Amino acid sequence: MPVLSIIACEMLEDELAYVLSEDHDLNQLIVVENRQSFRFVRKLKSRNCQPRLFPLDKVPIFLKEANNSVYNSVYSSVSVNILKFLLKFPFFKKIPHNSRGKSKEKNKEKPIVVVNTLKLGLHADCELLRSEIYQNIRKMATFSDGILIFYGNCGHSLRNTAVDFKDLPCSLYFLKDENGEIVDDCISVALGGNDNYAEVMQSGKGIGMIYLTPMWASSWKKMRMESNNTSDFNDSFF
């Protein structure tokens, strides 16, 4: 079964929960169990999406068992088909049989999706953000057919990701707008692309702006705490 892994920003968990809950062609949905996954899982369940949770190091074990299960089902089905063929001959008709099987070839085409959400505090340091995402790409590439980076460029910290992983054994995918450009960040995602983002920025005519998506509005205190108060948030302003 094909495996699509998603390395996601916690800031985009609302969008990701919506996308996954609307996809009815998934074979399995696995969420990597960590501190920031629990709220995400609650949102999935509220949309009638039931994921399975595993620590990252246990995911390859589960995938291997899942593939073995599908292989055995297909093998049993093939065996039944052979038996039906043999039963056409008089000698084999005398052999009692009690076999039932159903092909699950179709299930092989349905992907398993593995989601790994990373914490907000990584945004306080572009080098740390890039390092953490790169580390998870290398880990998840060992069991993935493709990896979707559910981030924007995030202050240009991820601009060279495709080049840096050009020899990766699996494909890398990125969030892009309708012009085919990788989105700048989560605000670009919310506004519908980089052109819309630039237009809104220019409308401020040089006045400072702050964007509050639902996740930003509900998480800025947590983000500041995780970044050890190194961010430039102004408590009195909020």
PDB file of C-alpha atoms in Angstrom:
ATOM      1  CA  MET A   1       0.000   0.000   0.000  1.00  0.00           C
ATOM      2  CA  PRO A   2       1.317   3.466  -0.834  1.00  0.00           C
ATOM      3  CA  VAL A   3       2.296   5.592   2.158  1.00  0.00           C
ATOM      4  CA  LEU A   4       1.978   9.384   2.119  1.00  0.00           C
ATOM      5  CA  SER A   5       3.581  11.092   5.100  1.00  0.00           C
ATOM      6  CA  ILE A   6       2.710  14.643   6.108  1.00  0.00           C
ATOM      7  CA  ILE A   7       5.006  16.820   8.197  1.00  0.00           C
ATOM      8  CA  ALA A   8       2.681  19.541   9.422  1.00  0.00           C
ATOM      9  CA  CYS A   9       2.871  22.816  11.288  1.00  0.00           C
ATOM     10  CA  GLU A  10       0.688  22.843  14.368  1.00  0.00           C
ATOM     11  CA  MET A  11      -0.532  26.247  13.178  1.00  0.00           C
ATOM     12  CA  LEU A  12      -2.230  24.557  10.195  1.00  0.00           C
ATOM     13  CA  GLU A  13      -3.940  21.763  12.111  1.00  0.00           C
ATOM     14  CA  ASP A  14      -7.444  23.142  11.389  1.00  0.00           C
ATOM     15  CA  GLU A  15      -6.837  23.064   7.636  1.00  0.00           C
ATOM     16  CA  LEU A  16      -5.231  19.627   7.781  1.00  0.00           C
ATOM     17  CA  ALA A  17      -8.027  18.159   9.915  1.00  0.00           C
ATOM     18  CA  TYR A  18     -10.549  19.405   7.349  1.00  0.00           C
ATOM     19  CA  VAL A  19      -8.643  18.008   4.358  1.00  0.00           C
ATOM     20  CA  LEU A  20      -8.164  14.575   5.933  1.00  0.00           C
ATOM     21  CA  SER A  21     -11.738  14.263   7.196  1.00  0.00           C
ATOM     22  CA  GLU A  22     -13.053  15.005   3.694  1.00  0.00           C
ATOM     23  CA  ASP A  23     -10.888  12.315   2.051  1.00  0.00           C
ATOM     24  CA  HIS A  24     -12.854   9.073   2.008  1.00  0.00           C
ATOM     25  CA  ASP A  25     -10.275   7.082   0.044  1.00  0.00           C
ATOM     26  CA  LEU A  26      -7.783   6.553   2.853  1.00  0.00           C
ATOM     27  CA  ASN A  27      -6.885   3.024   3.842  1.00  0.00           C
ATOM     28  CA  GLN A  28      -5.526   4.089   7.238  1.00  0.00           C
ATOM     29  CA  LEU A  29      -4.812   7.382   8.974  1.00  0.00           C
ATOM     30  CA  ILE A  30      -1.953   7.339  11.447  1.00  0.00           C
ATOM     31  CA  VAL A  31      -1.015  10.278  13.662  1.00  0.00           C
ATOM     32  CA  VAL A  32       2.434  10.339  15.207  1.00  0.00           C
ATOM     33  CA  GLU A  33       1.932  10.495  18.955  1.00  0.00           C
ATOM     34  CA  ASN A  34       3.588  13.520  20.559  1.00  0.00           C
ATOM     35  CA  ARG A  35       2.673  16.432  22.839  1.00  0.00           C
ATOM     36  CA  GLN A  36       1.082  18.492  20.080  1.00  0.00           C
ATOM     37  CA  SER A  37      -0.894  15.669  18.480  1.00  0.00           C
ATOM     38  CA  PHE A  38      -3.681  15.383  21.065  1.00  0.00           C
ATOM     39  CA  ARG A  39      -5.598  18.542  20.146  1.00  0.00           C
ATOM     40  CA  PHE A  40      -5.222  17.634  16.472  1.00  0.00           C
ATOM     41  CA  VAL A  41      -6.653  14.170  17.127  1.00  0.00           C
ATOM     42  CA  ARG A  42      -9.608  15.700  18.996  1.00  0.00           C
ATOM     43  CA  LYS A  43     -10.350  17.866  15.965  1.00  0.00           C
ATOM     44  CA  LEU A  44     -10.171  14.844  13.669  1.00  0.00           C
ATOM     45  CA  LYS A  45     -12.560  12.872  15.874  1.00  0.00           C
ATOM     46  CA  SER A  46     -14.975  15.809  16.003  1.00  0.00           C
ATOM     47  CA  ARG A  47     -15.180  15.432  12.214  1.00  0.00           C
ATOM     48  CA  ASN A  48     -15.824  11.667  12.471  1.00  0.00           C
ATOM     49  CA  CYS A  49     -12.280  10.834  11.451  1.00  0.00           C
ATOM     50  CA  GLN A  50     -10.741   8.082  13.593  1.00  0.00           C
ATOM     51  CA  PRO A  51      -6.923   7.966  13.400  1.00  0.00           C
ATOM     52  CA  ARG A  52      -4.556   5.491  15.014  1.00  0.00           C
ATOM     53  CA  LEU A  53      -1.749   6.825  17.209  1.00  0.00           C
ATOM     54  CA  PHE A  54       1.804   5.489  17.294  1.00  0.00           C
ATOM     55  CA  PRO A  55       5.159   6.925  18.371  1.00  0.00           C
ATOM     56  CA  LEU A  56       7.254   7.699  15.295  1.00  0.00           C
ATOM     57  CA  ASP A  57       9.632   4.785  15.872  1.00  0.00           C
ATOM     58  CA  LYS A  58       6.678   2.357  15.958  1.00  0.00           C
ATOM     59  CA  VAL A  59       5.130   3.503  12.667  1.00  0.00           C
ATOM     60  CA  PRO A  60       7.402   1.350  10.414  1.00  0.00           C
ATOM     61  CA  ILE A  61       6.495  -1.729  12.470  1.00  0.00           C
ATOM     62  CA  PHE A  62       2.770  -1.096  12.011  1.00  0.00           C
ATOM     63  CA  LEU A  63       3.195  -0.450   8.275  1.00  0.00           C
ATOM     64  CA  LYS A  64       5.120  -3.695   7.847  1.00  0.00           C
ATOM     65  CA  GLU A  65       2.377  -5.643   9.636  1.00  0.00           C
ATOM     66  CA  ALA A  66      -0.327  -3.905   7.567  1.00  0.00           C
ATOM     67  CA  ASN A  67       1.436  -4.790   4.320  1.00  0.00           C
ATOM     68  CA  ASN A  68       1.907  -8.392   5.425  1.00  0.00           C
ATOM     69  CA  SER A  69      -1.809  -8.582   6.214  1.00  0.00           C
ATOM     70  CA  VAL A  70      -2.738  -7.359   2.737  1.00  0.00           C
ATOM     71  CA  TYR A  71      -0.228  -9.754   1.150  1.00  0.00           C
ATOM     72  CA  ASN A  72      -1.689 -12.698   3.033  1.00  0.00           C
ATOM     73  CA  SER A  73      -5.233 -11.711   2.034  1.00  0.00           C
ATOM     74  CA  VAL A  74      -4.273 -11.464  -1.624  1.00  0.00           C
ATOM     75  CA  TYR A  75      -2.300 -14.725  -1.424  1.00  0.00           C
ATOM     76  CA  SER A  76      -5.316 -16.508   0.087  1.00  0.00           C
ATOM     77  CA  SER A  77      -7.530 -15.138  -2.669  1.00  0.00           C
ATOM     78  CA  VAL A  78      -5.131 -16.364  -5.347  1.00  0.00           C
ATOM     79  CA  SER A  79      -5.065 -19.789  -3.665  1.00  0.00           C
ATOM     80  CA  VAL A  80      -8.868 -19.967  -3.776  1.00  0.00           C
ATOM     81  CA  ASN A  81      -8.852 -19.104  -7.484  1.00  0.00           C
ATOM     82  CA  ILE A  82      -6.352 -21.885  -8.160  1.00  0.00           C
ATOM     83  CA  LEU A  83      -8.508 -24.295  -6.159  1.00  0.00           C
ATOM     84  CA  LYS A  84     -11.575 -23.384  -8.207  1.00  0.00           C
ATOM     85  CA  PHE A  85      -9.630 -24.107 -11.367  1.00  0.00           C
ATOM     86  CA  LEU A  86      -8.480 -27.517 -10.105  1.00  0.00           C
ATOM     87  CA  LEU A  87     -12.012 -28.427  -9.084  1.00  0.00           C
ATOM     88  CA  LYS A  88     -12.951 -28.506 -12.740  1.00  0.00           C
ATOM     89  CA  PHE A  89     -11.119 -31.837 -12.969  1.00  0.00           C
ATOM     90  CA  PRO A  90     -12.909 -35.026 -11.727  1.00  0.00           C
ATOM     91  CA  PHE A  91     -10.136 -36.123  -9.353  1.00  0.00           C
ATOM     92  CA  PHE A  92     -10.039 -32.862  -7.437  1.00  0.00           C
ATOM     93  CA  LYS A  93     -13.823 -32.737  -7.149  1.00  0.00           C
ATOM     94  CA  LYS A  94     -13.544 -35.629  -4.694  1.00  0.00           C
ATOM     95  CA  ILE A  95     -11.453 -33.506  -2.315  1.00  0.00           C
ATOM     96  CA  PRO A  96     -13.593 -31.771   0.362  1.00  0.00           C
ATOM     97  CA  HIS A  97     -13.053 -28.065   0.591  1.00  0.00           C
ATOM     98  CA  ASN A  98     -14.282 -25.212   2.738  1.00  0.00           C
ATOM     99  CA  SER A  99     -12.564 -22.137   1.407  1.00  0.00           C
ATOM    100  CA  ARG A 100     -13.864 -18.648   1.001  1.00  0.00           C
ATOM    101  CA  GLY A 101     -11.923 -15.620  -0.163  1.00  0.00           C
ATOM    102  CA  LYS A 102     -12.400 -12.144  -1.485  1.00  0.00           C
ATOM    103  CA  SER A 103      -9.806 -10.140  -3.363  1.00  0.00           C
ATOM    104  CA  LYS A 104      -8.541  -7.019  -1.668  1.00  0.00           C
ATOM    105  CA  GLU A 105      -6.504  -5.765  -4.582  1.00  0.00           C
ATOM    106  CA  LYS A 106      -8.544  -2.557  -4.528  1.00  0.00           C
ATOM    107  CA  ASN A 107      -7.406  -1.834  -0.970  1.00  0.00           C
ATOM    108  CA  LYS A 108      -3.801  -1.937  -2.121  1.00  0.00           C
ATOM    109  CA  GLU A 109      -4.428   1.228  -4.095  1.00  0.00           C
ATOM    110  CA  LYS A 110      -5.775   3.174  -1.131  1.00  0.00           C
ATOM    111  CA  PRO A 111      -3.023   5.114   0.640  1.00  0.00           C
ATOM    112  CA  ILE A 112      -2.002   5.054   4.251  1.00  0.00           C
ATOM    113  CA  VAL A 113      -1.448   8.592   5.510  1.00  0.00           C
ATOM    114  CA  VAL A 114       0.972   9.262   8.365  1.00  0.00           C
ATOM    115  CA  VAL A 115       0.759  12.725   9.968  1.00  0.00           C
ATOM    116  CA  ASN A 116       3.524  14.171  12.115  1.00  0.00           C
ATOM    117  CA  THR A 117       2.695  17.573  13.649  1.00  0.00           C
ATOM    118  CA  LEU A 118       5.578  19.718  14.893  1.00  0.00           C
ATOM    119  CA  LYS A 119       5.393  22.288  17.675  1.00  0.00           C
ATOM    120  CA  LEU A 120       4.773  26.009  17.228  1.00  0.00           C
ATOM    121  CA  GLY A 121       7.846  27.150  19.139  1.00  0.00           C
ATOM    122  CA  LEU A 122      10.131  26.102  16.272  1.00  0.00           C
ATOM    123  CA  HIS A 123       9.179  29.312  14.456  1.00  0.00           C
ATOM    124  CA  ALA A 124      11.205  31.357  16.931  1.00  0.00           C
ATOM    125  CA  ASP A 125      14.388  30.197  15.200  1.00  0.00           C
ATOM    126  CA  CYS A 126      14.492  29.569  11.438  1.00  0.00           C
ATOM    127  CA  GLU A 127      17.558  27.348  11.763  1.00  0.00           C
ATOM    128  CA  LEU A 128      15.878  25.251  14.432  1.00  0.00           C
ATOM    129  CA  LEU A 129      12.712  24.982  12.327  1.00  0.00           C
ATOM    130  CA  ARG A 130      14.633  23.835   9.264  1.00  0.00           C
ATOM    131  CA  SER A 131      16.736  21.396  11.276  1.00  0.00           C
ATOM    132  CA  GLU A 132      13.688  19.783  12.887  1.00  0.00           C
ATOM    133  CA  ILE A 133      11.795  19.433   9.608  1.00  0.00           C
ATOM    134  CA  TYR A 134      14.870  18.028   7.825  1.00  0.00           C
ATOM    135  CA  GLN A 135      15.410  15.521  10.608  1.00  0.00           C
ATOM    136  CA  ASN A 136      11.812  14.303  10.318  1.00  0.00           C
ATOM    137  CA  ILE A 137      12.029  14.123   6.520  1.00  0.00           C
ATOM    138  CA  ARG A 138      14.998  11.765   6.820  1.00  0.00           C
ATOM    139  CA  LYS A 139      13.229   9.597   9.397  1.00  0.00           C
ATOM    140  CA  MET A 140       9.939   9.369   7.522  1.00  0.00           C
ATOM    141  CA  ALA A 141      11.510   8.820   4.098  1.00  0.00           C
ATOM    142  CA  THR A 142      12.510   5.323   5.222  1.00  0.00           C
ATOM    143  CA  PHE A 143       8.863   4.163   5.101  1.00  0.00           C
ATOM    144  CA  SER A 144       7.200   6.700   2.776  1.00  0.00           C
ATOM    145  CA  ASP A 145       6.449   6.817  -0.935  1.00  0.00           C
ATOM    146  CA  GLY A 146       5.944  10.565  -0.695  1.00  0.00           C
ATOM    147  CA  ILE A 147       6.174  13.320   1.927  1.00  0.00           C
ATOM    148  CA  LEU A 148       3.985  16.430   1.953  1.00  0.00           C
ATOM    149  CA  ILE A 149       5.544  19.416   3.737  1.00  0.00           C
ATOM    150  CA  PHE A 150       2.483  21.096   5.265  1.00  0.00           C
ATOM    151  CA  TYR A 151       4.336  24.369   5.797  1.00  0.00           C
ATOM    152  CA  GLY A 152       5.045  27.474   3.788  1.00  0.00           C
ATOM    153  CA  ASN A 153       8.527  28.848   3.188  1.00  0.00           C
ATOM    154  CA  CYS A 154       8.349  30.311   6.712  1.00  0.00           C
ATOM    155  CA  GLY A 155      10.782  33.186   6.477  1.00  0.00           C
ATOM    156  CA  HIS A 156      12.678  31.473   3.642  1.00  0.00           C
ATOM    157  CA  SER A 157      13.823  28.785   6.056  1.00  0.00           C
ATOM    158  CA  LEU A 158      12.478  26.014   3.791  1.00  0.00           C
ATOM    159  CA  ARG A 159      13.142  27.583   0.394  1.00  0.00           C
ATOM    160  CA  ASN A 160      15.924  25.125  -0.530  1.00  0.00           C
ATOM    161  CA  THR A 161      14.269  21.973   0.786  1.00  0.00           C
ATOM    162  CA  ALA A 162      13.657  20.425  -2.659  1.00  0.00           C
ATOM    163  CA  VAL A 163      17.286  21.001  -3.667  1.00  0.00           C
ATOM    164  CA  ASP A 164      18.682  19.764  -0.374  1.00  0.00           C
ATOM    165  CA  PHE A 165      16.712  16.509  -0.739  1.00  0.00           C
ATOM    166  CA  LYS A 166      17.027  15.985  -4.479  1.00  0.00           C
ATOM    167  CA  ASP A 167      18.425  12.476  -3.864  1.00  0.00           C
ATOM    168  CA  LEU A 168      15.700  11.459  -1.410  1.00  0.00           C
ATOM    169  CA  PRO A 169      14.324   7.980  -2.230  1.00  0.00           C
ATOM    170  CA  CYS A 170      10.739   9.296  -2.066  1.00  0.00           C
ATOM    171  CA  SER A 171       8.977  12.326  -3.562  1.00  0.00           C
ATOM    172  CA  LEU A 172       8.572  15.634  -1.729  1.00  0.00           C
ATOM    173  CA  TYR A 173       5.423  17.734  -2.112  1.00  0.00           C
ATOM    174  CA  PHE A 174       4.757  21.311  -0.991  1.00  0.00           C
ATOM    175  CA  LEU A 175       1.758  23.571  -0.378  1.00  0.00           C
ATOM    176  CA  LYS A 176       1.379  25.722  -3.492  1.00  0.00           C
ATOM    177  CA  ASP A 177      -1.012  28.448  -4.581  1.00  0.00           C
ATOM    178  CA  GLU A 178      -2.896  28.583  -7.867  1.00  0.00           C
ATOM    179  CA  ASN A 179       0.183  30.034  -9.582  1.00  0.00           C
ATOM    180  CA  GLY A 180       2.225  26.979  -8.632  1.00  0.00           C
ATOM    181  CA  GLU A 181       4.316  28.906  -6.103  1.00  0.00           C
ATOM    182  CA  ILE A 182       5.101  27.490  -2.673  1.00  0.00           C
ATOM    183  CA  VAL A 183       3.123  29.567  -0.185  1.00  0.00           C
ATOM    184  CA  ASP A 184       5.073  32.009   1.966  1.00  0.00           C
ATOM    185  CA  ASP A 185       3.566  30.902   5.270  1.00  0.00           C
ATOM    186  CA  CYS A 186       0.348  29.939   7.046  1.00  0.00           C
ATOM    187  CA  ILE A 187      -1.104  33.436   6.481  1.00  0.00           C
ATOM    188  CA  SER A 188      -0.646  32.996   2.747  1.00  0.00           C
ATOM    189  CA  VAL A 189      -2.559  29.717   3.075  1.00  0.00           C
ATOM    190  CA  ALA A 190      -5.416  31.474   4.903  1.00  0.00           C
ATOM    191  CA  LEU A 191      -5.597  34.331   2.385  1.00  0.00           C
ATOM    192  CA  GLY A 192      -5.522  32.074  -0.657  1.00  0.00           C
ATOM    193  CA  GLY A 193      -1.992  32.462  -2.007  1.00  0.00           C
ATOM    194  CA  ASN A 194       1.033  34.707  -2.248  1.00  0.00           C
ATOM    195  CA  ASP A 195      -0.558  37.288  -4.569  1.00  0.00           C
ATOM    196  CA  ASN A 196      -3.454  37.830  -2.173  1.00  0.00           C
ATOM    197  CA  TYR A 197      -0.989  38.038   0.694  1.00  0.00           C
ATOM    198  CA  ALA A 198       1.059  40.712  -1.077  1.00  0.00           C
ATOM    199  CA  GLU A 199      -2.074  42.682  -1.921  1.00  0.00           C
ATOM    200  CA  VAL A 200      -3.212  42.729   1.706  1.00  0.00           C
ATOM    201  CA  MET A 201       0.274  43.721   2.878  1.00  0.00           C
ATOM    202  CA  GLN A 202       0.379  46.629   0.420  1.00  0.00           C
ATOM    203  CA  SER A 203      -3.045  47.801   1.527  1.00  0.00           C
ATOM    204  CA  GLY A 204      -1.529  48.692   4.894  1.00  0.00           C
ATOM    205  CA  LYS A 205       0.587  51.413   3.244  1.00  0.00           C
ATOM    206  CA  GLY A 206       3.542  50.845   5.519  1.00  0.00           C
ATOM    207  CA  ILE A 207       1.561  50.442   8.729  1.00  0.00           C
ATOM    208  CA  GLY A 208       2.514  47.379  10.766  1.00  0.00           C
ATOM    209  CA  MET A 209       0.057  44.500  10.540  1.00  0.00           C
ATOM    210  CA  ILE A 210      -0.619  41.394  12.540  1.00  0.00           C
ATOM    211  CA  TYR A 211      -2.721  38.511  11.245  1.00  0.00           C
ATOM    212  CA  LEU A 212      -4.854  36.453  13.599  1.00  0.00           C
ATOM    213  CA  THR A 213      -6.101  33.209  12.118  1.00  0.00           C
ATOM    214  CA  PRO A 214      -8.038  31.094  14.649  1.00  0.00           C
ATOM    215  CA  MET A 215      -4.914  29.106  15.511  1.00  0.00           C
ATOM    216  CA  TRP A 216      -2.769  32.223  15.892  1.00  0.00           C
ATOM    217  CA  ALA A 217      -5.415  33.863  18.074  1.00  0.00           C
ATOM    218  CA  SER A 218      -5.677  30.830  20.345  1.00  0.00           C
ATOM    219  CA  SER A 219      -1.981  29.920  20.446  1.00  0.00           C
ATOM    220  CA  TRP A 220       0.153  33.059  20.703  1.00  0.00           C
ATOM    221  CA  LYS A 221       0.700  32.637  24.459  1.00  0.00           C
ATOM    222  CA  LYS A 222       1.716  29.007  23.967  1.00  0.00           C
ATOM    223  CA  MET A 223       4.052  29.959  21.138  1.00  0.00           C
ATOM    224  CA  ARG A 224       5.738  32.606  23.261  1.00  0.00           C
ATOM    225  CA  MET A 225       6.164  30.145  26.128  1.00  0.00           C
ATOM    226  CA  GLU A 226       7.642  27.480  23.839  1.00  0.00           C
ATOM    227  CA  SER A 227      10.066  29.995  22.352  1.00  0.00           C
ATOM    228  CA  ASN A 228      11.296  30.928  25.857  1.00  0.00           C
ATOM    229  CA  ASN A 229       9.991  34.496  25.472  1.00  0.00           C
ATOM    230  CA  THR A 230      12.442  35.231  22.651  1.00  0.00           C
ATOM    231  CA  SER A 231       9.663  36.246  20.239  1.00  0.00           C
ATOM    232  CA  ASP A 232       8.688  39.875  19.692  1.00  0.00           C
ATOM    233  CA  PHE A 233       5.089  39.564  20.896  1.00  0.00           C
ATOM    234  CA  ASN A 234       3.928  42.556  22.902  1.00  0.00           C
ATOM    235  CA  ASP A 235       1.779  41.516  25.871  1.00  0.00           C
ATOM    236  CA  SER A 236       0.228  44.957  26.335  1.00  0.00           C
ATOM    237  CA  PHE A 237      -0.746  45.078  22.656  1.00  0.00           C
ATOM    238  CA  PHE A 238      -2.566  41.762  22.915  1.00  0.00           C
TER     239      PHE A 238
END
